[in-house]
Short mmCIF file of C-alpha atoms in Angstrom, two decimals:
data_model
loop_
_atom_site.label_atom_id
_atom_site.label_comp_id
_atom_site.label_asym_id
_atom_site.label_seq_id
_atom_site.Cartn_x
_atom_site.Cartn_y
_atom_site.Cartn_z
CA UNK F 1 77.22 327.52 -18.47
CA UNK F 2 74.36 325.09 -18.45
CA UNK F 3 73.38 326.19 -14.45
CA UNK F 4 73.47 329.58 -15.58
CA UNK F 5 70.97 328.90 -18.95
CA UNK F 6 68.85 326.96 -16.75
CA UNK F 7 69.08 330.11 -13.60
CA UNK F 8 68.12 332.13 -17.17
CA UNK F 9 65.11 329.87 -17.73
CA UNK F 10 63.66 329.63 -13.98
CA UNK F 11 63.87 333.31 -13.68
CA UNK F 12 62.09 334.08 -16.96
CA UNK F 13 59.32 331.67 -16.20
CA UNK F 14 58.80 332.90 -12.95
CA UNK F 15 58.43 336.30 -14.80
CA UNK F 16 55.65 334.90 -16.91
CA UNK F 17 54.47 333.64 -13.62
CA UNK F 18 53.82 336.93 -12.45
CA UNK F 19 52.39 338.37 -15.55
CA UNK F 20 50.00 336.03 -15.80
CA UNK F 21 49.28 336.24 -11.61
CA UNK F 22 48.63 340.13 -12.37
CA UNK F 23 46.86 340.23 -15.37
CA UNK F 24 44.30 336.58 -16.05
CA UNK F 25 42.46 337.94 -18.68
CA UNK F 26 45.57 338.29 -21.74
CA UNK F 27 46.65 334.82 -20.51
CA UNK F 28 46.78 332.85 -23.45
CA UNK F 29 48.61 336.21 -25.09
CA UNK F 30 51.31 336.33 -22.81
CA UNK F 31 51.83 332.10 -22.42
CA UNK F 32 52.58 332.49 -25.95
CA UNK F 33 55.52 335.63 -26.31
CA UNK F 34 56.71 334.19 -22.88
CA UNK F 35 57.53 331.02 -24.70
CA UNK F 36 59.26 332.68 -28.16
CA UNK F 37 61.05 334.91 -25.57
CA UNK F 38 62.64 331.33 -23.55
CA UNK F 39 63.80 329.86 -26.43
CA UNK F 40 65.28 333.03 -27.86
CA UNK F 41 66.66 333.64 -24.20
CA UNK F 42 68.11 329.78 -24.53
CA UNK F 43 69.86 330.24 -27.92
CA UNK F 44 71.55 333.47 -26.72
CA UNK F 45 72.90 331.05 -23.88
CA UNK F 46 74.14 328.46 -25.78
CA UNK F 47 76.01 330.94 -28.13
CA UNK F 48 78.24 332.91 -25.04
CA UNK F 49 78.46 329.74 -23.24
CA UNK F 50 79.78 328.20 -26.65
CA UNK F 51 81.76 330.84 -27.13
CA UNK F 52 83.27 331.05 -23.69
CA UNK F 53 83.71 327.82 -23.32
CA UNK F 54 85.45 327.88 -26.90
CA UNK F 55 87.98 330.94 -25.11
CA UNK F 56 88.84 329.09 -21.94
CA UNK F 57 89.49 325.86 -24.01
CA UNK F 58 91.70 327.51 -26.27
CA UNK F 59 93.82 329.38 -23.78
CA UNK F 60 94.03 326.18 -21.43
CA UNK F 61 95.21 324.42 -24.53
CA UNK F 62 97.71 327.04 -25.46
CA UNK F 63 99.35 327.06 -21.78
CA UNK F 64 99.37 322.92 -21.92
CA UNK F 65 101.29 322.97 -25.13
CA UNK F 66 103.56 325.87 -24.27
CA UNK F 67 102.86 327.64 -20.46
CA UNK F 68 104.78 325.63 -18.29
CA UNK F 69 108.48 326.52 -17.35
CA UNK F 70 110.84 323.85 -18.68
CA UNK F 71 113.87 322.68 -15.64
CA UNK F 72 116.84 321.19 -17.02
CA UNK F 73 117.06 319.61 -13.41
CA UNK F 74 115.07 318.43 -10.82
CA UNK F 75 114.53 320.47 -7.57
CA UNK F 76 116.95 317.80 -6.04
CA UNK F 77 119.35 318.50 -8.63
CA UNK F 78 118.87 322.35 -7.83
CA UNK F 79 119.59 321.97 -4.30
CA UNK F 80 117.60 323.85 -1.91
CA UNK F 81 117.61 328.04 -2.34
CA UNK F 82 119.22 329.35 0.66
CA UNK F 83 117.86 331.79 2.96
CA UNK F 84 118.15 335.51 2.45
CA UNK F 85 119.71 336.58 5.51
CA UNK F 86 120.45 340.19 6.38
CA UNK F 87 124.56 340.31 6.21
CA UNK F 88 125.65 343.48 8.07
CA UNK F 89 128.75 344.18 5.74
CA UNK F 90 126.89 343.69 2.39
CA UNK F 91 125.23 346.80 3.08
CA UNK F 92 125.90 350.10 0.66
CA UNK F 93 126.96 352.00 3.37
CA UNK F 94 128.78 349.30 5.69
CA UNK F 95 132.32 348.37 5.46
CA UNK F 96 133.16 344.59 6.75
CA UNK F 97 133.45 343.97 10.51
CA UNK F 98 137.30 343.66 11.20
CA UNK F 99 136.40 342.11 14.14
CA UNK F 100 134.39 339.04 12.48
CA UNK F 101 136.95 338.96 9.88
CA UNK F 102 139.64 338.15 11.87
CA UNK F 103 137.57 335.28 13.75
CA UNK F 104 136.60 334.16 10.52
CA UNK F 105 140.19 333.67 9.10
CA UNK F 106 140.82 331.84 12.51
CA UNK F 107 138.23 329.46 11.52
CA UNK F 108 139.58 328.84 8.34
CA UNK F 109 142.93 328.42 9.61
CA UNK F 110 141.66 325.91 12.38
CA UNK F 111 138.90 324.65 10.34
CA UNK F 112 138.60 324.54 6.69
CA UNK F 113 142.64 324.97 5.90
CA UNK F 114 143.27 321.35 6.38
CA UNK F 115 141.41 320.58 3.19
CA UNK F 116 140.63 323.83 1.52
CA UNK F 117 142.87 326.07 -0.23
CA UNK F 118 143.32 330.09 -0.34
CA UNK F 119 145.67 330.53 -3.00
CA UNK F 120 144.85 333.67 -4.05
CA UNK F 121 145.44 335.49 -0.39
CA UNK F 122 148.89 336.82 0.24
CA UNK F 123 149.73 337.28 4.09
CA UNK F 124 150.34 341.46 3.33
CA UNK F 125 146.26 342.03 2.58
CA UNK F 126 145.94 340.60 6.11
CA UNK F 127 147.68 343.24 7.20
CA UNK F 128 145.71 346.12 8.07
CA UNK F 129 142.69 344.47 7.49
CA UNK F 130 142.47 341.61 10.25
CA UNK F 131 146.06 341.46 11.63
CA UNK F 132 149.16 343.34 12.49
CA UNK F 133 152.32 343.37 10.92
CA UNK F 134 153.60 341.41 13.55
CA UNK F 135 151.28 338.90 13.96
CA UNK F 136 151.30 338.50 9.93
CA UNK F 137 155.09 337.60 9.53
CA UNK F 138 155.04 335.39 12.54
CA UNK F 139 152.42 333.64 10.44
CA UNK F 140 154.02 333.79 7.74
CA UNK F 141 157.37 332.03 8.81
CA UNK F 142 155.30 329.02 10.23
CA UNK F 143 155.36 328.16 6.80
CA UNK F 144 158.52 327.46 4.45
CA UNK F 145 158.84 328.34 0.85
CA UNK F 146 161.06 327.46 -1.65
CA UNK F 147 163.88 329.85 -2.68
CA UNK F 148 165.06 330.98 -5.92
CA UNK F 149 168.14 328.56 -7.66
CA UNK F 150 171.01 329.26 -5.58
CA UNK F 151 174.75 329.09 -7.38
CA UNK F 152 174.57 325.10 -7.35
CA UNK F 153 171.32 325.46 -8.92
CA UNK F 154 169.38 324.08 -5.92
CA UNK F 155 166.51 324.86 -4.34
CA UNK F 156 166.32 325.34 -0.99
CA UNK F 157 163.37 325.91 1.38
CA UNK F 158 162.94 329.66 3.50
CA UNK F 159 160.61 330.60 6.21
CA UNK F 160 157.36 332.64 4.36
CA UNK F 161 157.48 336.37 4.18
CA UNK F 162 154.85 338.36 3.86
CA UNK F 163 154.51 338.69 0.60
CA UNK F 164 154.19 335.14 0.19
CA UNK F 165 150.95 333.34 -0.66
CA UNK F 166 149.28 331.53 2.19
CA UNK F 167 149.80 327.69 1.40
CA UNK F 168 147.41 324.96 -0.18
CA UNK F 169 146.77 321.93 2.24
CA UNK F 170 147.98 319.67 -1.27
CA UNK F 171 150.41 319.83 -3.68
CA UNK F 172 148.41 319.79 -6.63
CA UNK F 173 144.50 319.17 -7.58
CA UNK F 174 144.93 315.38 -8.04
CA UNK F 175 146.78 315.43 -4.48
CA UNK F 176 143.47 316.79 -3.05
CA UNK F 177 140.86 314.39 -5.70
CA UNK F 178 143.35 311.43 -4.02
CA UNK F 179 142.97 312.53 -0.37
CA UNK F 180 138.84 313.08 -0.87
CA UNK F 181 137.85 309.90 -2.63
CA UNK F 182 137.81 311.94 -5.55
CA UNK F 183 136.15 315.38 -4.52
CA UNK F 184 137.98 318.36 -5.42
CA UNK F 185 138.05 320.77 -2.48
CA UNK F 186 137.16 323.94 -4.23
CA UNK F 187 139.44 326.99 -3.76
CA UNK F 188 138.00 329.36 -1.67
CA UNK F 189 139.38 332.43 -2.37
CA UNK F 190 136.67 333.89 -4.98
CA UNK F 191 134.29 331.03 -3.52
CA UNK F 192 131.83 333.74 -2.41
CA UNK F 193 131.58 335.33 -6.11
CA UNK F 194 131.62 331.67 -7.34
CA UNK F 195 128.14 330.10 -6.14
CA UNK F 196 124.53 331.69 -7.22
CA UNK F 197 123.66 333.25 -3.75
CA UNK F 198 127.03 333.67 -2.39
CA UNK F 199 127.30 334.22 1.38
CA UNK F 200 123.59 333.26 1.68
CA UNK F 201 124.77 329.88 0.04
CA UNK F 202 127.70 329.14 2.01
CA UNK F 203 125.97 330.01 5.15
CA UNK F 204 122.72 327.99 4.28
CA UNK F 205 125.36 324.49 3.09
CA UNK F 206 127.75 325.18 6.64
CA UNK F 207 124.72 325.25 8.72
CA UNK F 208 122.72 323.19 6.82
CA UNK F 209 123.66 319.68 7.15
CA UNK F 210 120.92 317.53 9.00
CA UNK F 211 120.96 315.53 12.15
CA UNK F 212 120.56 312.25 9.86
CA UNK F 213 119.77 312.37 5.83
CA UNK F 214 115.61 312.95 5.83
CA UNK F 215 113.62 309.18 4.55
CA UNK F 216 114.09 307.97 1.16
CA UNK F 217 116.99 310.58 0.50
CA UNK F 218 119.12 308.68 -1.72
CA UNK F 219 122.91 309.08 -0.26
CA UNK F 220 125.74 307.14 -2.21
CA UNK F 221 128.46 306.00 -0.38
CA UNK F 222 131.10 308.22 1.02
CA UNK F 223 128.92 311.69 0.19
CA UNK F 224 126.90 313.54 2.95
CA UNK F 225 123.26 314.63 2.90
CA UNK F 226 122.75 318.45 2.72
CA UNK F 227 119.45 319.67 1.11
CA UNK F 228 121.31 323.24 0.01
CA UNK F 229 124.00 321.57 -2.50
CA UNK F 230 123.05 321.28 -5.96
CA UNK F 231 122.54 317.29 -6.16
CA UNK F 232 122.32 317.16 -2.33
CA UNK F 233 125.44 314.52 -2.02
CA UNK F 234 127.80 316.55 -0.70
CA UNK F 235 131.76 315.14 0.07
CA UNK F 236 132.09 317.36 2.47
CA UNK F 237 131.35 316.38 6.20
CA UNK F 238 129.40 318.97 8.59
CA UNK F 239 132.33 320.24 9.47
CA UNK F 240 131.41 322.96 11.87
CA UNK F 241 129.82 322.28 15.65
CA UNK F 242 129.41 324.28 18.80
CA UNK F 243 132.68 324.93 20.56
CA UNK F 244 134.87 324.27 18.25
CA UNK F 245 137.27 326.94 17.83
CA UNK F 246 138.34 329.13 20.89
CA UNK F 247 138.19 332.88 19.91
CA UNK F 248 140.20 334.86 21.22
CA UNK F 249 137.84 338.32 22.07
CA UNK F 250 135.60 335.07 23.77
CA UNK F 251 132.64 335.47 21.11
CA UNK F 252 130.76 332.28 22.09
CA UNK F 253 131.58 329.50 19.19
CA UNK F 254 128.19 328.87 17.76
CA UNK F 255 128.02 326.51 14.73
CA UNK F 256 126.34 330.03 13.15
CA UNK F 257 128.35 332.09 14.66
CA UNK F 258 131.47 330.36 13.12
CA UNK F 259 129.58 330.12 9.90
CA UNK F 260 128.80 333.83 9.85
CA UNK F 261 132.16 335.06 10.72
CA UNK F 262 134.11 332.39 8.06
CA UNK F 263 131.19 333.99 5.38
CA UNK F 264 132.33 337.08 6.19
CA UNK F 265 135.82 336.52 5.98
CA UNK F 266 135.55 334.84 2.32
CA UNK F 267 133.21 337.88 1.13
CA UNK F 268 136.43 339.39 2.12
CA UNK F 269 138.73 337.34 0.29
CA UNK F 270 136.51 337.74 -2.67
CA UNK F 271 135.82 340.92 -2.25
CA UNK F 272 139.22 343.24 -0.57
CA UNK F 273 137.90 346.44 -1.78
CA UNK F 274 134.56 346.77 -1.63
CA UNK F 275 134.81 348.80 1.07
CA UNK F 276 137.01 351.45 -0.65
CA UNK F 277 134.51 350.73 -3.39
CA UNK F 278 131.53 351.81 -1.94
CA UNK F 279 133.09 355.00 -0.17
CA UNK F 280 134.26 355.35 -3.39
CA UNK F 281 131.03 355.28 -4.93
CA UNK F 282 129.00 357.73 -2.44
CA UNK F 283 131.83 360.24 -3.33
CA UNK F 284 131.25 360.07 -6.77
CA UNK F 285 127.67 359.89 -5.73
CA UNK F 286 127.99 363.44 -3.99
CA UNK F 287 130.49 365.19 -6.46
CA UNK F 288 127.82 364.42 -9.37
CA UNK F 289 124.97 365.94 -7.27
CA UNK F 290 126.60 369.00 -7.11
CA UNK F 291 127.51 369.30 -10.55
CA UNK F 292 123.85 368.01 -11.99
CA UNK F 293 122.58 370.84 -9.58
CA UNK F 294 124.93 373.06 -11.28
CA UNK F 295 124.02 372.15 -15.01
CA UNK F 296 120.43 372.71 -13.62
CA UNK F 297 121.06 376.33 -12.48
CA UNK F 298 123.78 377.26 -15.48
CA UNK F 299 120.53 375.71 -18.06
CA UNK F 300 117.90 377.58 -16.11
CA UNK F 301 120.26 381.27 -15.86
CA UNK F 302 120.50 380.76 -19.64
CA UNK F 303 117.16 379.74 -20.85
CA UNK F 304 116.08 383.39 -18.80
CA UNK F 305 115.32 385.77 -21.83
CA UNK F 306 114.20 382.81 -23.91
CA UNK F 307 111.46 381.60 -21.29
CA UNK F 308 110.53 385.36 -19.99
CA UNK F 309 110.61 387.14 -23.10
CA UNK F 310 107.02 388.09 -24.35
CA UNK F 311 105.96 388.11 -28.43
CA UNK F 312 103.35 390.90 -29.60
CA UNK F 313 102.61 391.44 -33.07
CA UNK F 314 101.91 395.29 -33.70
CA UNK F 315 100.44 395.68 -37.43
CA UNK F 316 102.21 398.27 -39.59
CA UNK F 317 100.19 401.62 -39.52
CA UNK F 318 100.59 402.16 -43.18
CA UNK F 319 99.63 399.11 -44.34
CA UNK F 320 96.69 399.08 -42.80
CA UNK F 321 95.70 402.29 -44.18
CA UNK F 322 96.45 400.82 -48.04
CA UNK F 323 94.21 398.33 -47.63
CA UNK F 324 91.38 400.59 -46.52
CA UNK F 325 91.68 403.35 -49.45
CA UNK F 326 92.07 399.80 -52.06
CA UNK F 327 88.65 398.45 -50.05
CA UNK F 328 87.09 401.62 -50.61
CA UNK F 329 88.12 401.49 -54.35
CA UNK F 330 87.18 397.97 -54.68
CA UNK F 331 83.73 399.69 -53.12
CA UNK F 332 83.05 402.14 -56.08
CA UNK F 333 83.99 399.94 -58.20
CA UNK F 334 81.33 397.55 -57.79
CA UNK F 335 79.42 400.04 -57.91
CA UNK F 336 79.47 401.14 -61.17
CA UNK O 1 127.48 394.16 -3.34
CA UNK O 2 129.11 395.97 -6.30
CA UNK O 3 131.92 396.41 -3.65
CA UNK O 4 132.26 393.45 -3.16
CA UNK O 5 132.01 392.10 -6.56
CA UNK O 6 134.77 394.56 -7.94
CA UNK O 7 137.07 393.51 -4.85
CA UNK O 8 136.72 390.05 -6.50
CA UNK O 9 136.76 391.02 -10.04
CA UNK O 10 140.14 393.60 -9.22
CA UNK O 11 142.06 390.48 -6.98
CA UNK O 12 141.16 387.53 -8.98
CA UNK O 13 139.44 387.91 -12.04
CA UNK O 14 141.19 390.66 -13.64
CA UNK O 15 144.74 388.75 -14.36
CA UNK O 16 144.80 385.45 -16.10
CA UNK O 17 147.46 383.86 -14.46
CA UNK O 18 145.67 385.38 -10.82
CA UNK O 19 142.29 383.37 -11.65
CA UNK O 20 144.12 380.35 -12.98
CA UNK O 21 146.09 380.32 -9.73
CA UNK O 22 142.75 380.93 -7.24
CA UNK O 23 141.48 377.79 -9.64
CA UNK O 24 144.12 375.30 -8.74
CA UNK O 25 144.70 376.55 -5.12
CA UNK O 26 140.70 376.58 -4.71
CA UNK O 27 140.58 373.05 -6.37
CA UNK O 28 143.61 371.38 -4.23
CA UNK O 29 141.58 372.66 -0.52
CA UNK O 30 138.06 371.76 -1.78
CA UNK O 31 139.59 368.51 -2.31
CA UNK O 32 141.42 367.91 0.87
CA UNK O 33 138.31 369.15 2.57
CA UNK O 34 135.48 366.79 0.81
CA UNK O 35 137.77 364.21 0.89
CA UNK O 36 138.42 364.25 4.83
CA UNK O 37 134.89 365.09 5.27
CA UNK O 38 133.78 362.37 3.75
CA UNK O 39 135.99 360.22 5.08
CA UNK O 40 134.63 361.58 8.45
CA UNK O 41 131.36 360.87 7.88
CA UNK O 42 132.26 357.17 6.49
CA UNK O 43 134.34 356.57 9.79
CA UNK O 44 131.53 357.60 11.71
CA UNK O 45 128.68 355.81 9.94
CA UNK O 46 130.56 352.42 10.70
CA UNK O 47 132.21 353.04 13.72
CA UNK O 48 133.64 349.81 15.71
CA UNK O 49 134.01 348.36 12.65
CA UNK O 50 137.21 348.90 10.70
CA UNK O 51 140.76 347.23 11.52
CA UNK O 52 141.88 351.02 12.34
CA UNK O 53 139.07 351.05 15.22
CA UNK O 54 140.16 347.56 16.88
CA UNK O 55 143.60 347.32 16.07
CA UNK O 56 144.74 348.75 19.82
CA UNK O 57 143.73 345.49 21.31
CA UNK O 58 146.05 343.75 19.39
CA UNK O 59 148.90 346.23 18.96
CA UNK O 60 149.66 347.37 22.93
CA UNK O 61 150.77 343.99 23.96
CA UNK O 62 153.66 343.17 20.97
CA UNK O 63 154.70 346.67 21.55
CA UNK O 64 155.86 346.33 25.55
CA UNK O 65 158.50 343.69 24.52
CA UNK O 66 160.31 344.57 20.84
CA UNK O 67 161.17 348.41 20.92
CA UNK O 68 163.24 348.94 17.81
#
């Protein structure tokens, strides 16, 4: 504010300058009004840049006291946002890849099934989705399950059917807190609905882990570094690594290729029908665009006569004539 | 035209039970077709990628050696 007063000032001297260049004689006259002009210019300076200065002031105090965005948690504590990567089946109009499903559940089988549950997956949804019916109950009677009481009241054990559940790696949850040092390996059938970001998340924490935990990254004993889980002390061990599951159409085993297809295949789990859902949905889609063109035709057909019609006003004939012969009256009236 | 439209009139229109029948019949096929249709179009928008379009590669070979 003060440069610009003082840019004022120079620029109306050097107008007095010129004045009194171009006309010598009314010197003393216009010294004097160029002065009374300066200061007047000066006070009219003072007042916006008060004034301005006065509005900034105010609204910088205003966003001190109550602008800024208040975190419960530090970033640290927020964990890294993952990366928004372009998944194929979350499309509207893409149903999952069968294909990458059925790697992925060989990944969990082979990978994450020694720690992590799936509770919530029966062996029949495989069916049809990922597997045969074959292949399904020969998976299914790998596993034994107890029966129902027989007459001695015992229970025995039978090989899994396929309505059977596919089993937990531990008996119970404090089985699994015992066997982690105390972590709880989460369940991972609705895992994907379960974290903000879903597959983006579990994607971003399997392929996320670094080399070695980055300087002055405060790891406690016994937890992992990984910059994507909230806290970024993770129990879990990078788990997944080139090469390590053998699939069978001989997709090469990346560590994201593995990460992608297990994603996948727990969006699945989460999700069984959105596929049916979104077909679903451009039927309904389809079936309502024909009937809102309908109500748009039926409304138009009978809003016809009301939109085409045409109003004229035609004056009676007699009337018209009364009030000429009771003008004319009013006339001679007057007159008289 | 007016043919036509008193053909309709005289063989569907003119008897309730007629146009109530020509409703449901009409109602049952334009269901069967937009539903196939769209199914069509669904199956062709993501081909390769349901079970139904990979599951020969893992059905032929079980299929040689248990015949039921």
């Amino acid at each position: 504010m003060l440069a610009r007063s003082c840019v004022r000032q120079a620029s109306s001297v050097g107008a007095v300058a010129r004045q009194s260049l171009n006309r010598p004689a009314t010197r003393a006259f216009t010294n004097s009004s160029g002065t009374a002009e300066a200061s007047s210019v000066w006070r009219n300076a003072m007042t916006g840049g008060a004034a301005t200065v006065l509005a900034v002031g105010s609204i910088a105090w205003y966003y001190h006291m109550f602008g800024h965005s208040v975190h419960a948690m530090t970033p640290a504590e927020e964990g890294l946002h993952p990366t928004k990567y372009p998944w194929e089946h979350v499309k509207f109009y893409k149903t999952y890849d069968a294909a990458a499903l059925r790697r992925g559940f060989q990944v969990y089988r082979e990978v994450c099934a020694s720690c992590h549950s799936l509770s919530r997956i029966p062996y029949r949804t495989l069916v049809g989705t990922l597997m045969t019916v074959d292949e399904a109950k020969a998976l299914a009677e790998e596993n034994e399950y107890d029966t129902e009481p027989n007459d001695q009241g015992d229970i025995e054990q039978r090989p899994g059917k396929l309505s059977d559940y596919l089993p937990s790696p531990y008996k119970n949850d404090e089985a699994a807190r015992a066997a982690n040092n105390g972590a709880l390996p989460p369940d991972l059938s609705l895992i994907v609905k379960a974290r903000h970001g879903g597959c983006d998340y579990i994607f971003s924490l399997l392929t996320g882990y670094p080399e070695e935990p980055p300087a002055g990254a405060n790891v406690q004993e016994g937890l992992n570094f990984n910059p994507y889980f909230p806290g970024t002390g993770i129990a879990m061990a990078r788990v997944l690594y080139d090469g390590l599951v053998e699939y069978e159409d001989e997709t090469p085993a990346t560590t994201s290729q593995m990460a992608k297809d297990i994603v996948e295949f727990l969006n699945w789990a989460a999700e069984p029908e959105a596929d049916e859902r979104k077909k679903m949905g451009w039927k309904v889609l389809a079936a309502t665009g024909v009937l809102f063109a309908l109500s748009v035709w039926v409304k138009r057909y009978k809003w016809t006569p009301i939109k085409t019609r045409k109003l004229f006003y035609n004056p009676p004939a007699i009337a018209q004539k009364d009030i000429a012969t009771r003008l004319s009256e009013l006339k001679a009236n007057t007159r008289q | 035209m007016s043919g036509a439209t008193s053909a309709i009139y005289n063989s569907i229109f003119r008897s309730n039970a007629t146009m109530l029948g020509a409703v449901f019949v009409s109602a049952f096929g334009i269901q069967m077709a937009f539903d196939t249709g769209s199914s069509k179009v669904w199956d062709t928008v993501n081909r390769g990628r349901q079970w139904k379009d990979i599951k020969q590669k893992y059905i032929t070979k079980p299929e040689e050696d248990e015949e039921e």
